[in-house]
């Protein structure tokens, strides 16, 4: 029996449908274990019985749902990661899913899952609760044809009738083209030990064209057919399942204050004080992340419109803006409430156009005013408007008269007939979850010898020797170190040895104390030991809190005969301190190595770092300052990704009574 691992990235609307699927797959006989990898901030999904089964193992990621600077840019999708913002998330997800026998992903998790499936040689399947939210760049086909003509020829041939391959040119151009981009080449080569380009196979120190390694996957679409316009081109062999929505929990108690507010609204309508049921206003995860431009202004227009129309409002306050004081007949809700219970008691649903809210309102027959922000939201707004069940309101054109006119149009009998017809179609569909579960179970049944969950696999590229060329005063000398990422090592080496980012090391005065605040793999001390030829002795006090990196640094220093003292996680005088590699008095450079982080006071703290690229480590308390420095362009853009991975608390010490010549 197989271990099926779901990897779902994105907002709640992107993740919840896969959580529902995972819970259903957990009951399949051919499946031994089901796990779901997603953002830790979405862990509240595991507390909702209509969404989550106790049989599913939750595997949280430290990386957040949204990585942004307060602005939206729909032209740079996270699957492409042009700025390197998501690479930490991909690597963390790969580490959490490395024991899978079968992989299931949504579109935002597709690239790392594709690479991991190739690395593990296991099947995978894409279950998308949304249409493809990104499109292939205009120049992509031309560039791929020019740079990889053999690959393009194979891909296009697979589109010919009779070829049942799941990895063809049609597949690539519709949803899999991001895996051929540069950011993914780095991920494949540096961290997974794969050839940088899919379709190649490593061997004899060179990559060889091997198109048989291109393994595609079935594409399941979690959207009702009634909402997919005929003009939309779906991926080849896509299976339209319908929405993977949670069952309504009728026993769940709703907020007492909200229940009382809705009852009061009914009474006021009966008295003639209000003209009808409330408007719902909510902007989902994107609103909660502060991605609604001029949120206070947007909210004021909607509240003023409702007041003018004598309509009450249920405002999901945490998804838009705070209201103080709260106007009469406005209920500010600060907790999640099931749409299936709330929407039938509202007259119009005003929202951002996320597919989850679109489906929930359509299912219960409520008209919608869609205010799209980015991604696929304009598409859904237009689709609903074409079906006669919604109106689109652009943010740039917000005004009370215009919004009021659109809301009145949505409340007409003709629109109500349209929303009821659409609701009947949606609710008449065969169970969409059953079809998806059937496909995943069939895939799990094909896995031979599964059930161990890949125990003992080495998923990421193993530690290996990386060759460098140390050029001092025109004389080339070979230098090699142990590490995982050759790209990282080359970059740091160039900083130290070629660009002299830390000064002219050969000119340091003798008998100096040099503080290395981030030892990493020991490259700084290695170059220093090779280049410094002064009189006296240099004492290097080096700090590296990441355990694996600390021990690799010790091995690298020992390999090159650099005298060292391995202090470990203790700071202070030690009677048993021994200089390894040479007599203390004769060594030009001695490195004192501490598995600690450098700080101003002695205490314990948490370390956050970009997983497996530990040069980006920093104390958790300095994360905000480092992010600010990144935004100001202080770091090389190739190495500005920082992750926050929950590590055991590490001891943090200070250097006391030590006069240091600090190296910047």
XYZ file of C-alpha atoms in Angstrom:
664
model
C 0.000 0.000 0.000
C 1.219 3.484 -0.896
C 2.032 6.631 1.017
C 0.270 9.462 -0.832
C 1.626 12.939 -0.121
C -0.385 16.004 -1.121
C 1.566 19.247 -1.606
C -0.692 22.301 -1.742
C 0.674 25.844 -1.875
C -1.148 29.155 -2.017
C -4.046 30.711 -0.143
C -6.817 28.875 1.695
C -8.828 28.754 -1.520
C -5.947 26.933 -3.226
C -5.292 24.515 -0.350
C -8.677 23.631 1.164
C -9.929 21.615 -1.860
C -6.836 19.405 -1.686
C -7.322 18.969 2.053
C -10.838 17.704 1.299
C -9.418 15.316 -1.321
C -6.689 14.097 1.015
C -9.279 13.268 3.660
C -11.278 11.246 1.149
C -8.196 9.415 -0.185
C -7.282 8.406 3.378
C -10.200 5.942 3.315
C -8.972 4.133 0.178
C -7.845 0.527 0.762
C -4.824 0.817 -1.537
C -3.443 3.713 0.505
C -1.410 3.130 3.668
C -0.866 6.753 4.676
C -1.910 10.201 3.486
C 0.014 13.376 4.344
C -0.570 16.993 3.360
C 2.241 19.539 3.056
C 1.154 23.171 3.231
C 1.717 26.494 4.991
C 1.675 26.406 8.795
C -0.659 29.409 8.894
C -3.377 27.220 7.336
C -3.237 24.667 10.139
C -6.707 25.796 11.267
C -8.013 23.653 8.397
C -7.139 20.624 10.524
C -9.593 21.838 13.165
C -12.570 21.778 10.789
C -14.155 18.295 10.675
C -15.954 19.016 7.408
C -12.541 19.612 5.782
C -10.078 17.420 7.646
C -9.832 13.757 8.561
C -7.783 12.634 11.552
C -6.278 9.978 9.273
C -4.323 12.636 7.373
C -0.892 13.670 8.660
C -0.347 17.445 8.694
C 3.122 18.576 7.562
C 3.492 22.347 7.978
C 5.815 24.640 6.057
C 7.405 27.676 7.668
C 7.060 29.688 4.458
C 3.957 31.951 4.321
C 1.098 31.715 1.816
C 1.923 35.100 0.319
C 5.384 36.548 -0.298
C 4.824 40.159 -1.282
C 5.707 43.759 -0.619
C 2.115 44.954 -0.248
C 1.531 45.129 -4.006
C 0.085 42.740 -6.540
C 1.739 41.753 -9.779
C -0.269 39.211 -11.726
C 2.465 39.045 -14.374
C 4.988 37.245 -12.136
C 3.321 34.033 -10.951
C 4.836 32.177 -8.018
C 5.371 29.061 -10.144
C 7.930 31.031 -12.168
C 9.582 32.774 -9.207
C 11.454 35.410 -11.165
C 12.745 37.085 -8.007
C 13.644 33.863 -6.187
C 10.901 34.519 -3.641
C 9.563 30.981 -3.572
C 12.675 28.861 -3.816
C 12.899 28.462 -0.039
C 9.302 27.225 -0.043
C 9.996 24.718 -2.829
C 13.015 23.265 -1.060
C 11.174 23.015 2.236
C 8.232 21.311 0.516
C 10.576 18.852 -1.182
C 12.086 17.980 2.170
C 8.649 17.420 3.714
C 7.419 15.238 0.837
C 10.521 13.165 0.204
C 9.068 9.935 1.651
C 6.155 9.783 -0.809
C 5.213 6.840 -3.031
C 2.692 8.996 -4.933
C 2.629 12.800 -5.137
C -0.477 14.967 -5.573
C -0.194 18.721 -6.071
C -2.082 21.857 -6.988
C -0.763 24.190 -9.684
C 1.311 26.384 -7.370
C 3.094 23.278 -6.077
C 3.464 21.700 -9.517
C 7.111 22.665 -10.229
C 8.729 21.241 -7.069
C 6.481 18.155 -7.210
C 7.424 17.517 -10.850
C 11.141 17.724 -10.001
C 10.756 15.586 -6.871
C 8.785 12.917 -8.746
C 11.606 12.706 -11.288
C 14.186 12.518 -8.506
C 12.314 9.718 -6.701
C 11.059 8.015 -9.883
C 7.470 7.936 -8.575
C 4.111 8.851 -10.186
C 2.393 12.170 -9.601
C -0.887 13.856 -10.458
C -2.014 17.498 -10.552
C -5.366 18.332 -8.937
C -6.152 21.968 -9.594
C -9.125 23.713 -7.935
C -8.674 26.605 -10.373
C -8.020 27.246 -14.024
C -4.399 27.904 -14.922
C -3.591 31.333 -13.410
C -0.552 31.993 -15.607
C 0.220 31.965 -19.317
C 3.299 31.085 -21.327
C 5.492 34.087 -22.261
C 5.274 35.106 -25.903
C 8.968 34.403 -26.569
C 9.083 31.040 -24.789
C 8.383 28.825 -27.817
C 10.922 30.587 -30.008
C 13.629 30.444 -27.334
C 12.998 26.770 -26.584
C 13.096 25.924 -30.304
C 16.376 27.785 -30.808
C 18.110 26.491 -27.677
C 16.724 22.940 -27.537
C 15.594 21.905 -31.029
C 15.787 18.165 -30.280
C 13.558 18.568 -27.237
C 11.021 20.671 -29.130
C 10.889 18.125 -31.947
C 10.086 15.325 -29.483
C 7.471 17.391 -27.665
C 5.621 18.334 -30.856
C 5.741 14.786 -32.179
C 3.993 13.638 -29.013
C 1.025 15.814 -29.993
C 0.371 13.690 -33.060
C -2.755 11.462 -33.084
C -2.253 8.122 -31.390
C 0.468 9.311 -29.003
C -0.847 8.952 -25.447
C 2.080 10.690 -23.757
C 1.129 13.065 -20.954
C 4.188 15.233 -21.617
C 3.790 16.888 -25.002
C 4.154 20.377 -26.405
C 0.461 21.029 -25.724
C 1.035 20.070 -22.094
C 4.082 22.287 -21.817
C 2.513 25.390 -23.322
C -0.698 25.072 -21.315
C 0.645 24.516 -17.794
C 4.107 22.929 -17.511
C 6.364 25.464 -19.215
C 7.671 26.929 -15.897
C 9.740 23.776 -15.221
C 12.025 24.760 -18.144
C 12.879 28.198 -16.724
C 16.165 29.233 -15.116
C 14.958 29.350 -11.516
C 13.945 25.710 -11.773
C 17.223 24.770 -13.438
C 19.007 26.009 -10.315
C 16.648 24.076 -8.068
C 17.112 20.874 -10.062
C 20.878 21.031 -10.385
C 21.947 22.535 -7.071
C 19.521 20.902 -4.682
C 18.238 17.712 -6.299
C 21.267 16.654 -8.287
C 19.213 16.452 -11.496
C 20.226 17.751 -14.919
C 19.165 21.420 -15.101
C 16.882 20.794 -18.100
C 14.056 18.229 -17.961
C 14.566 15.588 -20.626
C 18.257 15.120 -19.931
C 20.017 12.343 -18.022
C 23.283 12.745 -16.141
C 26.143 10.378 -16.910
C 29.916 10.350 -17.415
C 30.137 13.874 -16.058
C 27.853 15.169 -18.832
C 24.120 15.506 -19.416
C 22.683 13.422 -22.262
C 19.405 14.004 -24.105
C 16.939 11.419 -22.784
C 13.328 12.347 -23.648
C 12.051 9.110 -22.091
C 12.674 10.730 -18.705
C 9.924 13.302 -19.369
C 7.073 11.942 -17.256
C 3.897 13.969 -17.364
C 0.872 13.654 -15.149
C -2.870 13.577 -15.401
C -4.563 16.915 -14.844
C -7.749 16.893 -12.738
C -9.766 20.089 -12.639
C -11.852 20.822 -9.541
C -14.291 23.184 -11.220
C -17.891 22.452 -12.313
C -18.327 22.134 -16.059
C -21.183 24.661 -15.888
C -18.669 27.386 -14.993
C -16.153 26.658 -17.765
C -16.845 28.731 -20.911
C -16.606 26.979 -24.268
C -13.843 29.405 -25.242
C -11.470 28.029 -22.574
C -8.848 25.579 -23.814
C -8.178 22.977 -21.151
C -4.907 21.037 -20.811
C -4.713 17.867 -22.921
C -6.683 14.964 -21.424
C -7.856 17.139 -18.542
C -10.558 15.533 -16.399
C -13.239 17.960 -15.219
C -14.360 16.637 -11.849
C -16.365 19.469 -10.324
C -15.567 21.384 -7.146
C -13.930 19.589 -4.225
C -15.885 21.413 -1.561
C -16.298 20.347 2.078
C -19.569 18.916 3.260
C -21.614 21.376 5.264
C -21.368 20.829 9.003
C -24.947 21.462 10.085
C -24.130 20.758 13.717
C -21.538 23.524 13.885
C -22.576 26.395 16.116
C -22.422 29.796 14.473
C -21.405 33.021 16.243
C -24.250 33.978 18.576
C -23.868 37.692 17.876
C -24.138 37.113 14.114
C -27.239 34.929 14.523
C -28.859 37.663 16.616
C -27.884 40.345 14.060
C -29.475 38.427 11.190
C -32.646 37.934 13.220
C -32.741 41.656 13.978
C -32.361 42.438 10.282
C -35.448 40.327 9.504
C -37.423 42.235 12.100
C -36.315 45.606 10.715
C -37.217 44.535 7.177
C -40.680 43.558 8.398
C -41.041 46.992 10.011
C -39.969 48.748 6.816
C -36.781 50.166 8.342
C -34.610 48.092 5.995
C -35.327 47.197 2.381
C -34.054 43.606 2.425
C -31.493 41.059 3.655
C -27.869 42.132 4.142
C -25.054 42.477 1.652
C -22.050 40.250 2.336
C -18.634 41.928 1.945
C -15.458 39.846 2.112
C -12.140 39.734 0.251
C -10.706 36.407 1.403
C -7.047 35.655 2.032
C -5.835 38.413 -0.260
C -7.774 40.989 1.706
C -6.479 39.585 4.971
C -2.940 39.996 3.606
C -3.532 43.683 2.958
C -3.557 43.326 -0.826
C -6.665 45.455 -1.437
C -5.474 48.896 -2.603
C -6.977 51.761 -0.570
C -8.972 49.287 1.506
C -10.471 51.980 3.735
C -11.739 53.909 0.707
C -13.153 50.739 -0.865
C -14.971 49.838 2.321
C -16.373 53.349 2.752
C -17.908 53.277 -0.735
C -19.615 49.936 -0.056
C -20.886 50.949 3.390
C -22.166 54.300 2.094
C -23.931 52.481 -0.748
C -25.578 50.037 1.649
C -26.723 52.892 3.874
C -28.149 54.761 0.875
C -30.036 51.610 -0.179
C -31.185 50.915 3.413
C -29.467 47.536 3.433
C -27.648 45.915 6.360
C -24.106 44.554 5.893
C -22.212 41.508 7.097
C -18.588 42.571 6.820
C -15.743 40.077 7.090
C -13.665 42.700 8.816
C -10.401 40.731 8.884
C -10.423 40.533 5.065
C -10.731 44.239 4.321
C -10.411 46.992 6.935
C -11.364 47.949 10.452
C -14.512 49.977 11.098
C -14.559 52.232 14.144
C -17.127 53.096 15.263
C -19.319 50.409 13.731
C -22.277 51.925 11.851
C -25.780 50.779 12.673
C -26.892 47.669 10.777
C -23.299 46.666 10.020
C -22.018 43.468 11.597
C -18.225 43.224 11.707
C -17.323 39.548 11.712
C -13.762 38.686 12.727
C -13.933 34.897 12.392
C -14.505 32.465 9.543
C -18.135 31.508 9.013
C -19.275 28.722 6.626
C -20.434 30.259 3.366
C -23.038 27.554 2.936
C -24.769 28.784 6.095
C -24.250 32.539 5.749
C -24.784 33.259 2.045
C -28.425 32.047 1.870
C -29.229 34.730 4.450
C -27.655 37.504 2.360
C -29.023 39.189 -0.742
C -25.787 39.862 -2.691
C -22.266 38.540 -2.172
C -19.634 41.260 -2.730
C -16.140 39.783 -3.008
C -12.821 39.654 -4.883
C -13.642 36.823 -7.282
C -11.762 33.937 -5.683
C -13.024 30.628 -7.044
C -13.994 29.361 -3.579
C -16.324 32.293 -2.936
C -17.602 32.173 -6.525
C -18.680 28.546 -6.106
C -20.165 29.019 -2.657
C -22.375 31.913 -3.758
C -23.375 30.213 -7.017
C -24.373 26.991 -5.256
C -26.850 28.733 -2.974
C -28.292 30.915 -5.742
C -26.997 34.331 -4.741
C -26.012 37.085 -7.195
C -22.461 38.387 -6.929
C -20.700 41.715 -7.283
C -17.107 40.833 -8.159
C -14.308 43.301 -7.472
C -11.295 41.491 -9.017
C -7.812 42.111 -7.697
C -5.463 39.853 -9.688
C -4.690 36.381 -11.058
C -7.795 34.520 -12.308
C -10.276 36.817 -10.541
C -11.045 39.045 -13.571
C -11.756 35.878 -15.568
C -14.273 34.607 -13.022
C -15.919 37.995 -12.765
C -16.389 38.149 -16.526
C -17.565 34.517 -16.694
C -20.235 35.100 -14.054
C -21.316 38.339 -15.717
C -21.674 36.513 -19.058
C -23.875 33.934 -17.296
C -26.106 36.728 -16.028
C -25.491 35.979 -12.348
C -23.013 38.734 -11.429
C -21.661 42.164 -12.201
C -18.021 43.230 -12.278
C -16.931 46.372 -10.444
C -13.438 47.666 -11.165
C -11.612 49.199 -8.223
C -10.613 52.244 -10.272
C -14.264 53.122 -10.956
C -15.729 52.816 -7.467
C -18.460 55.291 -6.598
C -21.648 55.090 -4.573
C -24.037 55.802 -7.510
C -22.336 53.243 -9.787
C -22.193 50.500 -7.143
C -25.807 51.150 -6.156
C -26.938 50.900 -9.788
C -25.180 47.536 -10.224
C -26.538 46.159 -6.949
C -30.107 47.131 -7.887
C -29.684 45.350 -11.226
C -28.501 42.209 -9.420
C -31.650 42.203 -7.281
C -34.034 42.040 -10.256
C -36.215 38.934 -10.882
C -34.403 38.093 -14.141
C -31.023 37.839 -12.387
C -32.587 35.803 -9.615
C -33.932 33.307 -12.166
C -30.448 33.009 -13.675
C -28.730 32.369 -10.337
C -31.341 29.756 -9.426
C -30.848 27.965 -12.754
C -27.058 27.929 -12.250
C -27.465 26.671 -8.679
C -29.645 23.817 -9.910
C -26.973 22.783 -12.458
C -24.197 22.874 -9.872
C -26.122 20.919 -7.272
C -27.171 18.287 -9.818
C -23.591 17.226 -10.613
C -22.363 13.773 -9.753
C -20.077 13.703 -6.679
C -16.884 15.441 -7.876
C -14.744 14.051 -5.067
C -15.464 10.451 -6.057
C -13.951 10.913 -9.546
C -10.759 12.476 -8.216
C -10.362 9.855 -5.495
C -10.812 7.126 -8.114
C -7.972 8.542 -10.240
C -5.602 8.946 -7.285
C -6.398 5.461 -5.961
C -5.733 3.946 -9.390
C -2.337 5.667 -9.442
C -1.521 4.418 -5.937
C -2.414 0.871 -6.958
C 0.258 0.919 -9.681
C 3.071 1.520 -7.202
C 4.952 -1.697 -6.532
C 6.583 -2.417 -3.210
C 5.208 0.778 -1.700
C 4.215 1.394 1.881
C 7.540 2.257 3.475
C 7.014 5.826 2.420
C 10.462 6.112 0.938
C 12.151 5.704 4.308
C 15.855 6.393 4.167
C 15.789 8.227 0.821
C 18.320 10.952 0.200
C 16.102 13.465 -1.568
C 18.278 16.517 -1.783
C 21.624 16.481 -3.496
C 24.060 14.763 -1.142
C 27.090 16.438 0.338
C 29.869 16.236 -2.239
C 33.290 17.675 -2.939
C 33.197 20.958 -4.859
C 36.272 22.017 -6.798
C 37.402 25.662 -6.791
C 40.341 27.438 -8.341
C 42.147 29.684 -5.879
C 44.188 32.266 -7.754
C 46.608 34.152 -5.538
C 49.037 36.607 -7.126
C 48.609 35.032 -10.540
C 49.287 31.481 -9.381
C 46.338 29.120 -9.695
C 45.885 26.591 -6.914
C 43.190 23.961 -6.627
C 40.919 24.224 -3.616
C 38.045 21.904 -2.790
C 35.397 21.865 -0.071
C 32.526 19.657 0.996
C 29.054 21.140 0.525
C 25.622 20.627 -1.013
C 25.286 23.555 -3.401
C 28.167 24.230 -5.762
C 26.494 27.464 -6.882
C 26.447 28.783 -3.334
C 30.061 27.786 -2.740
C 31.240 29.391 -5.993
C 29.394 32.603 -5.150
C 30.845 32.916 -1.636
C 34.306 32.002 -2.889
C 34.207 34.758 -5.518
C 33.109 37.250 -2.867
C 36.099 36.401 -0.671
C 38.898 35.522 -3.068
C 38.167 37.456 -6.252
C 35.965 40.439 -5.404
C 37.689 41.063 -2.044
C 34.373 41.872 -0.410
C 35.996 41.374 2.996
C 39.124 43.393 2.267
C 42.673 42.487 1.291
C 43.231 39.519 3.576
C 46.961 39.368 2.882
C 47.425 42.818 4.482
C 45.986 42.014 7.917
C 48.449 42.944 10.689
C 50.015 40.101 12.626
C 48.632 38.978 15.983
C 45.175 40.247 15.056
C 41.935 38.661 16.178
C 39.535 38.199 13.285
C 35.848 37.573 14.041
C 34.048 35.536 11.377
C 30.384 36.083 12.193
C 29.169 33.440 9.759
C 31.704 30.665 9.194
C 29.516 28.758 6.737
C 31.703 26.045 5.146
C 34.957 27.608 6.349
C 35.800 29.304 3.044
C 36.880 32.590 4.629
C 39.407 30.890 6.935
C 40.643 28.638 4.112
C 41.417 31.585 1.840
C 42.905 33.533 4.741
C 45.217 30.640 5.671
C 46.437 30.361 2.071
C 46.966 34.084 1.441
C 48.210 35.577 4.697
C 52.003 35.610 4.971
C 52.566 38.170 7.722
C 54.618 37.845 10.881
C 53.089 36.612 14.093
C 49.787 34.806 14.161
C 46.155 35.434 13.221
C 43.450 34.128 15.537
C 40.096 33.595 13.839
C 37.018 33.313 16.053
C 34.403 31.738 13.789
C 30.692 31.211 14.474
C 28.316 28.873 12.627
C 25.061 27.827 14.385
C 23.732 25.410 11.722
C 24.898 21.969 12.840
C 25.507 20.323 9.476
C 27.330 23.354 8.121
C 29.475 23.625 11.257
C 30.696 20.042 10.924
C 31.329 20.441 7.191
C 33.447 23.512 7.964
C 35.526 21.475 10.415
C 36.065 18.790 7.773
C 37.083 21.375 5.172
C 39.591 23.040 7.483
C 41.074 19.693 8.515
C 41.302 18.539 4.894
C 43.496 21.527 4.053
C 45.581 21.326 7.212
C 44.336 24.566 8.765
C 44.889 24.436 12.555
C 41.633 24.672 14.471
C 40.004 24.332 17.864
C 36.531 22.773 17.769
C 34.708 24.377 20.709
C 31.244 23.132 19.712
C 28.306 24.814 21.445
C 30.310 26.001 24.477
C 31.884 29.418 24.848
C 34.527 30.257 27.421
C 37.771 28.904 28.799
C 38.256 25.187 28.233
C 40.990 23.116 29.770
C 40.583 20.448 27.105
C 40.841 22.829 24.126
C 43.282 21.286 21.662
C 44.670 22.861 18.504
C 44.310 20.341 15.713
C 46.732 20.249 12.810
C 49.800 22.100 14.087
C 51.595 23.387 17.138
C 49.820 26.493 18.347
C 52.908 28.652 18.420
C 54.041 27.753 14.902
C 50.716 28.086 13.043
C 50.250 31.358 11.098
C 46.433 31.055 11.333
C 44.428 29.259 14.030
C 40.653 29.037 13.780
C 38.499 28.727 16.902
C 35.178 27.226 15.735
C 31.945 27.675 17.677
C 28.590 26.108 16.860
C 26.925 29.291 18.059
C 25.465 32.470 16.655
C 27.113 35.807 17.362
C 24.991 38.113 19.502
C 25.305 40.979 21.991
C 24.004 39.072 25.018
C 24.136 35.444 26.061
C 20.763 33.788 25.611
C 18.852 31.285 23.512
C 17.050 32.267 20.342
C 15.681 30.722 17.190
C 17.526 30.583 13.918
C 15.793 31.101 10.592
C 17.556 30.144 7.405
C 17.014 29.316 3.772
C 16.916 25.523 3.992
C 20.058 23.839 2.655
C 21.541 27.153 1.600
C 22.823 28.142 5.007
C 24.774 31.220 3.997
C 21.440 32.997 4.275
C 21.036 32.181 7.959
C 20.140 34.869 10.463
C 18.659 35.129 13.919
C 14.873 35.214 13.914
C 14.887 38.592 15.680
C 16.806 40.112 12.748
C 14.535 38.705 10.041
C 12.649 41.979 9.536
C 15.871 43.984 9.267
C 17.311 41.529 6.762
C 14.129 41.646 4.677
C 14.344 45.446 4.658
C 17.956 45.267 3.516
C 16.899 42.915 0.728
C 14.229 45.344 -0.451
C 16.811 48.143 -0.587
C 19.035 46.082 -2.864
C 21.866 45.458 -0.408
C 22.321 41.825 -1.442
C 23.182 40.160 -4.710
C 19.771 39.252 -6.225
C 20.871 35.636 -6.738
C 21.157 35.022 -3.008
C 18.511 37.061 -1.229
C 16.040 34.285 -0.409
C 15.696 33.673 3.309
C 13.419 31.059 4.838
C 12.322 30.648 8.446
C 12.648 27.029 9.408
C 11.748 26.033 12.943
C 14.956 24.617 14.387
C 15.665 23.597 17.969
C 16.619 26.557 20.136
C 20.353 27.181 19.830
C 22.669 28.722 22.353
C 23.698 32.293 21.554
C 26.787 33.768 23.219
C 28.780 36.973 23.255
C 32.462 37.590 22.940
C 33.697 39.040 26.226
C 36.907 40.961 26.912
C 38.180 40.420 23.393
C 39.614 43.186 21.266
C 38.767 42.297 17.710
C 39.736 43.636 14.350
C 36.233 43.249 12.912
C 35.956 42.214 9.324
C 32.893 43.716 7.650
